[in-house]
Coordinates of C-alpha atoms in Angstrom, one line a residue:
Chain S
M1 CA 0.0 0.0 0.0
E2 CA 1.6 3.3 -1.0
S3 CA 1.9 6.0 1.7
P4 CA -0.1 9.1 1.0
S5 CA 1.6 11.9 -1.0
P6 CA 2.7 15.0 1.0
S7 CA 0.6 18.1 1.0
F8 CA 2.1 21.4 -0.2
T9 CA 2.7 22.5 3.4
D10 CA 4.6 19.3 4.2
L11 CA 7.2 19.9 1.5
P12 CA 10.7 20.8 2.9
S13 CA 11.5 24.5 3.2
D14 CA 14.2 24.5 0.5
I15 CA 11.6 23.2 -1.9
H16 CA 9.2 25.9 -1.0
L17 CA 12.0 28.4 -1.7
N18 CA 12.6 26.8 -5.1
I19 CA 8.9 26.9 -6.0
L20 CA 8.3 30.4 -4.7
S21 CA 11.4 31.8 -6.4
F22 CA 9.5 31.7 -9.7
L23 CA 6.7 33.9 -8.4
P24 CA 6.2 37.7 -8.6
P25 CA 5.9 39.7 -5.3
S26 CA 2.1 39.8 -5.5
S27 CA 1.9 36.0 -5.4
I28 CA 4.3 35.9 -2.5
S29 CA 2.0 38.1 -0.6
A30 CA -1.0 35.9 -1.5
V31 CA 0.8 32.8 -0.2
A32 CA 1.8 34.6 2.9
C33 CA -1.9 35.2 3.7
T34 CA -2.8 31.5 3.5
S35 CA -1.6 30.3 6.8
R36 CA 0.8 30.9 9.7
R37 CA 3.5 28.7 8.1
F38 CA 3.9 31.1 5.2
S39 CA 3.3 34.4 6.9
P40 CA 7.0 35.2 7.4
L41 CA 7.7 34.9 3.7
P42 CA 7.5 38.6 2.7
T43 CA 10.3 39.4 5.2
S44 CA 12.5 36.4 4.4
P45 CA 15.9 37.6 2.9
S46 CA 16.6 34.1 1.5
L47 CA 13.4 34.1 -0.5
W48 CA 13.9 37.6 -2.1
L49 CA 17.5 36.6 -2.9
A50 CA 16.2 33.4 -4.5
M51 CA 13.8 35.4 -6.5
C52 CA 16.6 37.7 -7.6
D53 CA 18.8 34.8 -8.6
R54 CA 16.0 33.2 -10.6
R55 CA 15.4 36.3 -12.7
W56 CA 18.9 37.8 -12.9
G57 CA 21.3 35.1 -11.8
R58 CA 22.5 34.6 -15.3
F59 CA 23.7 38.3 -15.6
T60 CA 24.8 39.3 -12.1
S61 CA 25.3 38.0 -8.5
P62 CA 22.4 39.3 -6.5
G63 CA 24.0 38.0 -3.3
S64 CA 26.9 40.3 -3.7
W65 CA 24.9 43.5 -4.2
A66 CA 24.4 44.3 -0.5
A67 CA 24.6 42.6 2.8
P68 CA 21.2 40.8 2.6
N69 CA 20.8 40.2 6.3
C70 CA 17.5 41.9 6.5
G71 CA 14.4 41.0 4.4
S72 CA 13.5 44.5 3.5
A73 CA 17.0 45.2 2.0
S74 CA 16.7 42.0 -0.1
R75 CA 13.2 43.1 -1.2
R76 CA 14.4 46.6 -2.1
L77 CA 17.1 44.9 -4.2
Y78 CA 14.5 42.8 -6.0
N79 CA 12.4 46.0 -6.7
A80 CA 15.5 47.9 -7.8
L81 CA 16.6 45.2 -10.2
D82 CA 13.1 44.8 -11.5
K83 CA 13.2 48.5 -12.6
W84 CA 16.8 48.6 -13.7
E85 CA 16.7 45.6 -16.0
N86 CA 15.0 48.0 -18.4
L87 CA 18.2 50.0 -18.6
M88 CA 20.1 47.3 -20.5
G89 CA 21.0 48.2 -24.0
F90 CA 21.6 51.5 -25.8
W91 CA 20.3 54.9 -25.0
R92 CA 20.5 58.0 -27.1
R93 CA 20.9 61.5 -25.6
I94 CA 18.3 64.0 -26.7
G95 CA 17.4 67.6 -26.0
H96 CA 19.3 70.8 -26.0
G97 CA 22.7 69.3 -26.8
H98 CA 25.6 68.9 -24.5
G99 CA 27.4 71.8 -22.9
S100 CA 30.7 73.1 -24.1
G101 CA 33.9 71.4 -23.4
G102 CA 34.3 67.7 -22.6
A103 CA 36.2 65.0 -24.3
H104 CA 35.1 63.4 -27.6
A105 CA 33.3 60.7 -25.7
A106 CA 31.2 63.1 -23.7
R107 CA 29.8 64.7 -26.8
Y108 CA 28.8 61.5 -28.6
P109 CA 25.2 60.8 -27.8
L110 CA 25.3 57.1 -27.1
V111 CA 25.2 55.3 -23.7
F112 CA 25.2 51.5 -23.1
F113 CA 24.2 49.8 -19.9
E114 CA 25.5 46.4 -18.9
W115 CA 25.4 44.1 -15.9
N116 CA 28.3 43.7 -13.5
E117 CA 28.7 41.3 -10.6
N118 CA 27.3 43.7 -8.1
S119 CA 26.2 46.8 -10.0
I120 CA 25.0 48.1 -13.3
T121 CA 27.2 50.4 -15.3
G122 CA 26.3 52.8 -18.1
F123 CA 29.2 53.7 -20.5
R124 CA 29.4 56.5 -22.9
V125 CA 30.1 54.7 -26.2
S126 CA 31.7 56.3 -29.3
P127 CA 33.6 55.2 -32.4
C128 CA 37.4 55.1 -32.1
N129 CA 39.2 57.9 -33.8
E130 CA 41.9 55.9 -35.5
P131 CA 41.2 55.8 -39.3
G132 CA 40.2 52.4 -40.4
S133 CA 39.7 51.0 -36.9
Y134 CA 36.5 49.1 -35.8
D135 CA 37.2 49.7 -32.1
V136 CA 34.6 51.2 -29.9
V137 CA 35.5 53.5 -27.1
K138 CA 33.8 52.8 -23.7
S139 CA 34.0 55.4 -21.0
P140 CA 32.3 54.9 -17.6
F141 CA 29.4 57.3 -17.2
V142 CA 27.0 56.2 -14.4
S143 CA 26.9 53.3 -12.0
L144 CA 23.9 52.0 -10.1
G145 CA 24.1 49.8 -7.0
M146 CA 23.0 49.3 -3.4
S147 CA 24.5 50.8 -0.3
K148 CA 25.3 48.7 2.8
D149 CA 21.9 49.9 4.2
G150 CA 20.0 48.7 1.2
E151 CA 19.4 52.0 -0.4
T152 CA 19.9 52.6 -4.1
V153 CA 22.9 54.7 -5.0
C154 CA 23.8 56.2 -8.4
Y155 CA 27.2 57.6 -9.3
R156 CA 28.4 59.6 -12.3
W157 CA 31.9 60.0 -13.6
F158 CA 33.2 63.1 -15.3
E159 CA 35.7 63.5 -18.1
E160 CA 38.3 66.2 -17.9
G161 CA 36.7 69.6 -18.7
E162 CA 33.2 68.3 -18.6
S163 CA 32.3 70.4 -15.7
E164 CA 33.4 73.9 -14.9
T165 CA 34.0 72.8 -11.3
D166 CA 37.0 70.6 -10.8
L167 CA 35.5 67.3 -9.8
G168 CA 38.5 65.1 -9.8
L169 CA 38.4 61.5 -10.8
D170 CA 36.0 60.2 -8.2
P171 CA 32.4 59.7 -9.2
I172 CA 29.8 61.8 -7.4
A173 CA 26.3 60.8 -6.4
V174 CA 23.5 61.7 -8.8
N175 CA 19.8 61.2 -9.4
V176 CA 18.8 58.7 -12.0
S177 CA 15.1 58.4 -12.9
F178 CA 12.8 57.0 -15.5
V179 CA 10.2 59.2 -17.1
G180 CA 8.2 56.3 -18.5
P181 CA 10.0 53.1 -19.6
N182 CA 12.0 54.6 -22.5
H183 CA 13.1 57.9 -21.1
L184 CA 15.9 58.3 -18.7
V185 CA 17.1 61.4 -16.8
V186 CA 20.5 61.9 -15.1
E187 CA 20.7 65.0 -13.0
E188 CA 22.2 66.5 -9.8
G189 CA 21.1 65.3 -6.5
N190 CA 21.7 62.4 -4.2
R191 CA 18.5 60.5 -4.0
G192 CA 19.9 57.7 -6.0
F193 CA 17.2 56.2 -8.2
G194 CA 13.6 57.4 -8.5
S195 CA 10.7 57.1 -10.8
E196 CA 8.0 59.1 -9.1
I197 CA 7.6 61.2 -12.2
E198 CA 5.8 58.5 -14.0
E199 CA 2.3 58.9 -12.6
N200 CA 2.2 62.6 -13.4
L201 CA 2.6 62.1 -17.1
E202 CA -0.6 62.6 -19.0
V203 CA 0.6 60.9 -22.1
Q204 CA 0.8 57.2 -21.7
L205 CA 4.1 56.0 -23.1
G206 CA 3.7 52.8 -25.0
I207 CA 6.6 53.4 -27.3
Q208 CA 8.7 50.4 -28.0
S209 CA 11.3 51.8 -30.3
S210 CA 13.2 55.0 -30.0
S211 CA 10.8 57.8 -30.1
P212 CA 11.0 60.6 -32.7
P213 CA 12.4 63.9 -31.4
D214 CA 9.1 65.7 -30.9
Q215 CA 7.6 63.0 -28.7
A216 CA 10.7 63.1 -26.5
T217 CA 10.6 66.9 -26.3
L218 CA 7.0 66.7 -25.1
E219 CA 8.1 64.3 -22.3
M220 CA 10.9 66.6 -21.3
Y221 CA 8.5 69.6 -21.0
Q222 CA 6.2 67.5 -18.9
Y223 CA 9.1 66.5 -16.7
F224 CA 10.2 70.1 -16.1
A225 CA 6.6 71.2 -15.6
N226 CA 6.1 68.6 -12.9
L227 CA 9.1 69.9 -11.0
T228 CA 7.5 73.3 -10.4
S229 CA 4.0 72.1 -9.4
P230 CA 3.2 73.1 -5.8
S231 CA 1.9 69.8 -4.4
G232 CA 3.9 67.5 -2.1
E233 CA 7.1 66.0 -3.3
K234 CA 7.3 68.4 -6.2
G235 CA 7.0 71.4 -3.9
F236 CA 9.8 70.0 -1.8
R237 CA 12.0 69.5 -4.9
K238 CA 11.2 73.1 -6.1
Q239 CA 12.4 74.3 -2.8
K240 CA 15.6 72.3 -3.1
R241 CA 16.2 73.6 -6.5
R242 CA 15.9 77.1 -5.2
E243 CA 18.5 76.4 -2.6
K244 CA 20.6 74.7 -5.1
G245 CA 20.2 77.7 -7.4
R246 CA 22.5 79.7 -5.2
R247 CA 25.3 77.2 -5.9
K248 CA 26.7 76.9 -9.4
S249 CA 25.3 73.7 -11.0
L250 CA 27.9 71.0 -11.5
F251 CA 26.6 69.6 -14.7
E252 CA 23.8 69.7 -17.1
T253 CA 20.8 67.4 -16.7
E254 CA 20.8 64.9 -19.5
H255 CA 17.9 63.1 -21.1
F256 CA 18.1 59.8 -22.9
V257 CA 15.7 57.8 -25.0
K258 CA 16.0 54.1 -25.3
I259 CA 17.1 52.5 -28.6
G260 CA 14.5 49.8 -29.1
Q261 CA 16.3 46.9 -30.8
Y262 CA 20.1 46.9 -31.2
C263 CA 20.4 43.4 -32.5
P264 CA 19.0 41.7 -35.7
S265 CA 16.4 39.0 -35.4
S266 CA 15.5 36.2 -37.8
F267 CA 12.5 38.2 -39.1
R268 CA 14.4 41.5 -39.2
P269 CA 17.9 40.7 -40.3
L270 CA 18.8 44.4 -41.0
Q271 CA 17.6 45.7 -37.6
G272 CA 20.1 46.9 -35.1
L273 CA 22.9 49.2 -34.2
W274 CA 25.8 48.7 -36.6
K275 CA 29.3 50.1 -37.2
G276 CA 31.0 50.6 -40.5
I277 CA 33.9 52.5 -42.0
S278 CA 32.6 55.5 -44.1
E279 CA 34.3 56.7 -47.3
N280 CA 36.5 59.0 -45.3
R281 CA 37.9 56.1 -43.3
S282 CA 36.2 57.1 -40.0
L283 CA 34.2 54.6 -38.0
E284 CA 30.5 55.5 -37.9
F285 CA 27.5 54.1 -36.1
Y286 CA 24.3 53.4 -38.0
L287 CA 20.9 52.5 -36.5
V288 CA 18.5 50.5 -38.7
A289 CA 14.9 50.1 -37.6
Y290 CA 11.8 48.6 -39.1
D291 CA 8.6 50.4 -38.9
D292 CA 5.0 49.1 -38.6
L293 CA 4.5 49.2 -42.3
G294 CA 7.3 46.9 -43.2
G295 CA 9.7 49.7 -44.2
I296 CA 13.2 50.2 -42.9
T297 CA 15.1 53.4 -42.0
C298 CA 18.8 53.8 -41.4
R299 CA 20.0 56.7 -39.2
H300 CA 23.5 57.9 -38.8
I301 CA 24.4 58.5 -35.2
S302 CA 26.7 61.4 -34.8
N303 CA 27.7 64.3 -32.6
P304 CA 25.2 67.1 -32.2
G305 CA 26.4 70.2 -34.1
S306 CA 28.0 68.2 -36.9
Q307 CA 26.6 68.4 -40.3
F308 CA 24.0 65.7 -39.7
S309 CA 22.6 66.9 -36.3
G310 CA 22.8 63.7 -34.4
Y311 CA 20.0 61.5 -35.8
S312 CA 19.5 62.2 -39.5
P313 CA 18.1 59.5 -41.8
L314 CA 20.8 58.2 -44.1
F315 CA 18.7 55.9 -46.2
W316 CA 15.3 54.3 -46.2
S317 CA 13.2 51.8 -48.0
P318 CA 9.4 51.5 -48.0
N319 CA 9.6 47.7 -47.8
A320 CA 12.0 44.9 -47.2
D321 CA 11.5 43.2 -50.6
F322 CA 14.8 41.8 -51.5
L323 CA 15.9 40.9 -55.0
I324 CA 17.1 37.3 -55.2
P325 CA 19.5 35.6 -57.6
P326 CA 19.9 35.5 -60.5
F327 CA 20.7 39.2 -60.5
S328 CA 20.3 41.3 -63.6
K329 CA 23.4 42.5 -65.4
E330 CA 22.6 46.0 -64.3
E331 CA 22.6 45.0 -60.6
L332 CA 25.9 43.1 -61.0
D333 CA 27.4 46.2 -62.7
I334 CA 26.3 48.3 -59.7
Y335 CA 28.0 46.0 -57.3
T336 CA 31.2 44.8 -58.9
S337 CA 34.3 47.1 -58.9
R338 CA 33.1 48.8 -55.7
V339 CA 35.7 49.2 -53.0
H340 CA 34.8 47.8 -49.6
T341 CA 35.6 50.4 -47.1
G342 CA 36.4 47.7 -44.6
D343 CA 39.6 47.0 -46.6
F344 CA 41.1 50.3 -45.3
N345 CA 41.2 48.9 -41.8
L346 CA 44.2 48.1 -39.7
N347 CA 43.1 44.7 -38.6
N348 CA 42.4 42.1 -41.2
Y349 CA 38.7 41.7 -41.5
D350 CA 38.2 39.7 -44.6
F351 CA 35.5 41.0 -46.8
E352 CA 36.9 39.4 -50.0
G353 CA 34.8 36.9 -51.9
R354 CA 31.6 37.4 -49.9
L355 CA 28.8 36.1 -52.0
V356 CA 25.9 38.5 -52.3
S357 CA 22.8 36.5 -51.5
R358 CA 20.1 39.2 -51.7
I359 CA 19.8 42.9 -52.8
L360 CA 17.5 45.6 -51.5
C361 CA 16.9 48.9 -53.2
I362 CA 17.2 52.0 -50.9
N363 CA 16.9 55.7 -51.2
S364 CA 19.0 58.3 -49.4
S365 CA 17.6 61.1 -47.4
Y366 CA 18.2 63.6 -50.2
N367 CA 15.1 62.1 -51.8
L368 CA 13.1 64.1 -49.3
V369 CA 14.5 67.4 -50.6
I370 CA 13.6 69.2 -53.8
P371 CA 16.2 67.7 -56.2
D372 CA 17.0 71.1 -57.8
L373 CA 18.2 72.5 -54.5
V374 CA 20.7 69.7 -53.8
E375 CA 24.1 70.8 -54.9
G376 CA 25.4 68.9 -57.9
H377 CA 22.3 66.9 -58.4
N378 CA 20.2 68.0 -61.3
G379 CA 17.1 66.2 -60.3
N380 CA 18.6 62.9 -61.4
L381 CA 16.9 60.4 -59.1
R382 CA 19.6 57.8 -59.7
D383 CA 21.8 60.0 -57.5
V384 CA 19.7 59.2 -54.5
E385 CA 19.4 55.5 -55.1
G386 CA 21.4 52.9 -53.2
R387 CA 21.5 49.3 -52.4
I388 CA 21.9 47.0 -49.5
W389 CA 23.8 43.8 -50.3
E390 CA 23.1 41.0 -47.9
Y391 CA 25.9 38.4 -47.8
D392 CA 25.5 34.6 -47.4
D393 CA 26.7 34.8 -43.8
G394 CA 23.8 37.1 -42.9
S395 CA 25.8 40.3 -42.6
F396 CA 25.3 43.1 -45.1
G397 CA 26.8 46.3 -46.5
F398 CA 25.3 49.3 -48.2
G399 CA 26.2 51.9 -50.8
F400 CA 24.9 54.5 -53.1
V401 CA 24.7 54.5 -56.9
R402 CA 26.5 57.8 -57.0
D403 CA 29.7 56.5 -55.5
D404 CA 31.9 53.4 -55.6
F405 CA 32.0 52.2 -52.1
V406 CA 30.4 49.4 -50.1
I407 CA 30.2 50.1 -46.4
D408 CA 30.1 46.7 -44.7
L409 CA 28.5 46.7 -41.3
K410 CA 29.3 44.8 -38.1
R411 CA 27.4 44.6 -34.9
V412 CA 28.2 47.1 -32.2
A413 CA 27.1 44.8 -29.3
F414 CA 26.1 41.2 -28.8
E415 CA 24.5 39.4 -25.9
G416 CA 24.8 42.4 -23.5
R417 CA 28.4 43.3 -24.3
I418 CA 30.1 45.8 -26.6
L419 CA 32.3 44.1 -29.2
D420 CA 35.9 45.3 -29.9
S421 CA 35.7 47.7 -27.0
V422 CA 38.5 49.9 -25.7
Q423 CA 37.9 51.2 -22.2
T424 CA 39.3 54.5 -21.1
K425 CA 40.5 55.0 -17.5
F426 CA 38.6 54.2 -14.4
A427 CA 39.0 50.5 -15.0
N428 CA 38.2 49.9 -11.4
L429 CA 34.5 49.9 -11.0
Chain W
M1 CA 34.2 4.3 -16.3
A2 CA 33.7 2.3 -19.5
P3 CA 31.4 4.0 -22.0
G4 CA 28.1 2.3 -22.7
K5 CA 28.2 0.7 -19.3
N6 CA 24.9 0.0 -17.6
I7 CA 23.9 1.0 -14.1
T8 CA 21.0 -0.6 -12.2
L9 CA 18.7 1.5 -10.0
K10 CA 16.5 -0.2 -7.5
S11 CA 13.3 1.6 -6.4
S12 CA 12.0 1.6 -2.8
D13 CA 9.5 -1.2 -3.7
G14 CA 12.1 -3.5 -5.1
E15 CA 11.9 -2.9 -8.9
E16 CA 15.1 -2.7 -10.8
F17 CA 15.8 -0.4 -13.8
A18 CA 18.9 -0.9 -16.0
I19 CA 20.0 2.3 -17.6
E20 CA 23.0 3.6 -19.5
E21 CA 25.6 5.3 -17.3
T22 CA 25.3 8.6 -19.2
V23 CA 21.6 8.6 -18.3
A24 CA 22.3 7.8 -14.7
M25 CA 24.8 10.6 -14.5
E26 CA 22.0 13.2 -15.1
S27 CA 21.5 12.6 -11.4
Q28 CA 24.3 14.4 -9.6
T29 CA 23.7 12.2 -6.5
I30 CA 24.3 9.0 -8.6
R31 CA 27.1 10.7 -10.5
H32 CA 29.0 11.3 -7.2
M33 CA 28.5 7.8 -6.2
I34 CA 29.9 6.5 -9.5
E35 CA 32.8 8.9 -9.4
D36 CA 33.6 8.0 -5.8
D37 CA 33.5 4.4 -6.7
C38 CA 30.7 3.6 -4.2
A39 CA 28.5 2.2 -6.8
E40 CA 27.9 -1.5 -6.6
S41 CA 26.1 -3.6 -9.1
S42 CA 22.7 -2.1 -8.1
I43 CA 22.1 1.3 -6.5
P44 CA 19.2 1.5 -4.1
V45 CA 17.0 4.6 -4.3
P46 CA 15.1 4.2 -1.0
N47 CA 12.7 7.2 -1.1
V48 CA 11.5 6.7 -4.6
T49 CA 8.9 4.3 -5.8
A50 CA 9.0 2.4 -9.1
K51 CA 6.3 4.6 -10.6
I52 CA 8.2 7.8 -9.9
L53 CA 11.6 6.4 -10.7
S54 CA 10.6 5.3 -14.1
K55 CA 9.3 8.9 -14.8
V56 CA 12.6 10.4 -13.6
I57 CA 14.5 7.9 -15.8
E58 CA 12.3 8.9 -18.8
Y59 CA 13.2 12.5 -18.2
C60 CA 16.9 11.8 -18.0
K61 CA 16.9 9.6 -21.1
K62 CA 15.1 12.3 -23.1
H63 CA 17.4 15.1 -22.0
V64 CA 20.6 13.1 -22.8
E65 CA 19.1 12.5 -26.2
F66 CA 18.4 16.3 -26.5
A67 CA 22.0 17.1 -25.7
A68 CA 23.0 15.2 -28.8
T69 CA 20.2 16.2 -31.2
K70 CA 20.1 19.8 -30.0
P71 CA 16.4 20.6 -30.6
T72 CA 14.9 24.0 -30.9
D73 CA 13.7 25.8 -27.7
E74 CA 10.1 25.1 -28.8
E75 CA 10.6 21.4 -29.3
L76 CA 12.3 21.1 -25.9
K77 CA 9.6 23.1 -24.1
S78 CA 6.8 21.2 -25.9
W79 CA 8.2 17.8 -24.7
D80 CA 8.7 19.1 -21.2
T81 CA 5.1 20.5 -21.1
E82 CA 3.6 17.1 -22.2
F83 CA 5.9 15.2 -19.8
I84 CA 4.8 17.2 -16.7
K85 CA 1.1 16.8 -17.3
V86 CA 0.5 14.7 -14.2
D87 CA -1.7 15.0 -11.1
L88 CA -0.5 17.2 -8.2
N89 CA 0.5 14.3 -5.9
T90 CA 2.7 12.8 -8.6
L91 CA 4.1 16.2 -9.1
Y92 CA 5.1 16.5 -5.4
D93 CA 6.7 13.0 -5.6
L94 CA 8.6 14.0 -8.7
I95 CA 9.8 17.2 -6.9
L96 CA 11.1 15.1 -3.9
A97 CA 12.7 12.5 -6.2
A98 CA 14.4 15.2 -8.3
N99 CA 15.6 16.9 -5.2
Y100 CA 17.0 13.7 -3.7
L101 CA 18.6 12.5 -6.9
N102 CA 19.7 16.1 -7.7
V103 CA 18.4 16.4 -11.2
K104 CA 18.4 20.1 -11.6
G105 CA 16.5 20.4 -14.9
L106 CA 13.7 18.2 -13.6
L107 CA 13.6 20.0 -10.2
D108 CA 13.3 23.4 -11.9
L109 CA 10.6 22.1 -14.3
T110 CA 8.5 20.6 -11.5
C111 CA 8.8 23.6 -9.2
E112 CA 8.0 26.0 -11.9
T113 CA 4.9 24.0 -12.8
V114 CA 3.7 24.3 -9.2
A115 CA 4.6 28.0 -9.2
N116 CA 2.4 28.5 -12.2
M117 CA -0.5 27.0 -10.4
I118 CA -0.1 29.5 -7.6
K119 CA 0.4 32.6 -9.9
G120 CA -2.6 34.9 -10.2
K121 CA -4.6 33.2 -7.4
N122 CA -5.8 35.0 -4.3
P123 CA -5.1 33.4 -0.8
E124 CA -8.4 31.6 -0.7
E125 CA -8.0 30.0 -4.1
I126 CA -4.4 29.0 -3.1
R127 CA -5.7 27.3 0.1
K128 CA -8.3 25.4 -1.9
R129 CA -5.9 24.2 -4.6
F130 CA -3.2 23.1 -2.2
N131 CA -5.2 22.0 0.7
I132 CA -3.7 24.6 3.1
K133 CA -5.5 25.0 6.4
N134 CA -6.3 28.5 7.4
D135 CA -4.9 28.6 11.0
F136 CA -5.1 32.4 11.6
T137 CA -7.3 33.9 14.2
P138 CA -9.5 36.5 12.6
E139 CA -7.3 39.3 14.1
E140 CA -4.2 37.7 12.8
E141 CA -5.8 37.3 9.4
A142 CA -6.8 41.0 9.3
D143 CA -3.2 42.0 10.3
I144 CA -1.5 39.9 7.7
R145 CA -3.9 41.2 5.0
R146 CA -3.1 44.7 6.0
E147 CA 0.6 44.1 5.9
N148 CA 0.4 42.7 2.5
Q149 CA -2.2 45.1 1.2
W150 CA 0.3 46.5 -1.3
A151 CA 0.3 43.3 -3.2
F152 CA -3.4 43.4 -3.9
E153 CA -3.5 46.8 -5.6

């Protein structure tokens, strides 16, 4: 005769921990309300740590973030990581442009967040200056972690010349907050991480991909408007700002918008943040996104104040209808005898002999301008045409009919890490 | 350890199962016994009945196969989902067996299945499903509800 199976309550505690580690906090509370046996759950440090491990153990070591002796610190860690996992990936600076001074890296508008063992670090990311190099410069920008007392702390590093005050090499405490899930603010203050701005936004933010500039500007105005409203927390902040106003501000507040997808997928092979050597041998970053209508757009990411103010469209196509072999003689003529810009490089990335598997027709942004006004182009639409050549290994390059180059593209980041990265000082995080 | 060697496992109710060593090694407990040379001709598994042991062996066999054939994530998940369609008592027995025999994949699968049965339910529904006795006094129950109020918003 078989002995009766155990009931849920009779299972050993470590098995309860294993089962409950899969649950969200609301379910933990529900279980806690079932009986005395489970009422201590919401204050159990080992449970919250097990929940952190279950969700983020692959990326970081939750146990090493803070001394998890008390249940509320572990619970705060869970809540912090729950919000912060949204930081991972690339963010693009928007708004009034950066202040004067600052090193090259501080002017480039890209930031990349990645997991560390016991913190999250955001790096300023920019293309390396050496002609022909595919290296990407990473420079520490902000770091988020937990203090010994289980409070969130956020720090920011400064490049030489970035602030008028001499701040030295040590990072200082700053405020980091979300204005909706795709909008990040880094500003002066020492409250660590906050996201209380969210509920005051009238516009519901359901944006998945990087928002166009006007949407982000609206959010920024909302953000600053909320800071001056008289009620509660905001009134307190207004007062603090008045006090702060007497002291010179250390640095400009920066706003960032999330870059939706920085890697290609099987259905969207062109999507992502790419790097390529342009015709003048400098490394540039390109962001290719698909829209809801099946079209694709490529934007060149560059310094504000340069000719292509930060986010200009470089080429676009209304669809992703590729041409497949056999290719017409005309198409082959367009491709062959082009120079691959990657061949300029110092390392030996081999682009020779890549078979073109598919071709896509694209148009450059000049197409949106009256052809007569574009210098050198006498309304000849061939001058704005281009091609994307997809290779049999899945990578691709692009070029325009008006010149003889193919810009072959490589990924900037993969699986949460930047490829070919060169890190500037502050190696000790 | 000769490849292709067979190991015999003996359930609590005396039934014997002959399996390949690679399959047996999915259990870290048995793996340590083999590596430490404590394994005799037949390894007893005292807390696990034949019914449950055969299920565990089925899981281990399939996952050794998967390691070689490298299926897609969907195929793997689909097989696991079918495999775990058992009644709650069998599920508990599988959890305890996977825990004792230290088969991580099976332990996570079974625990997550139970977790999914808890998710989204309120306390009363959880008590019903899992036969948990409400041993709070009315005051205690009110207190604990208040403390966990945030979760019900």
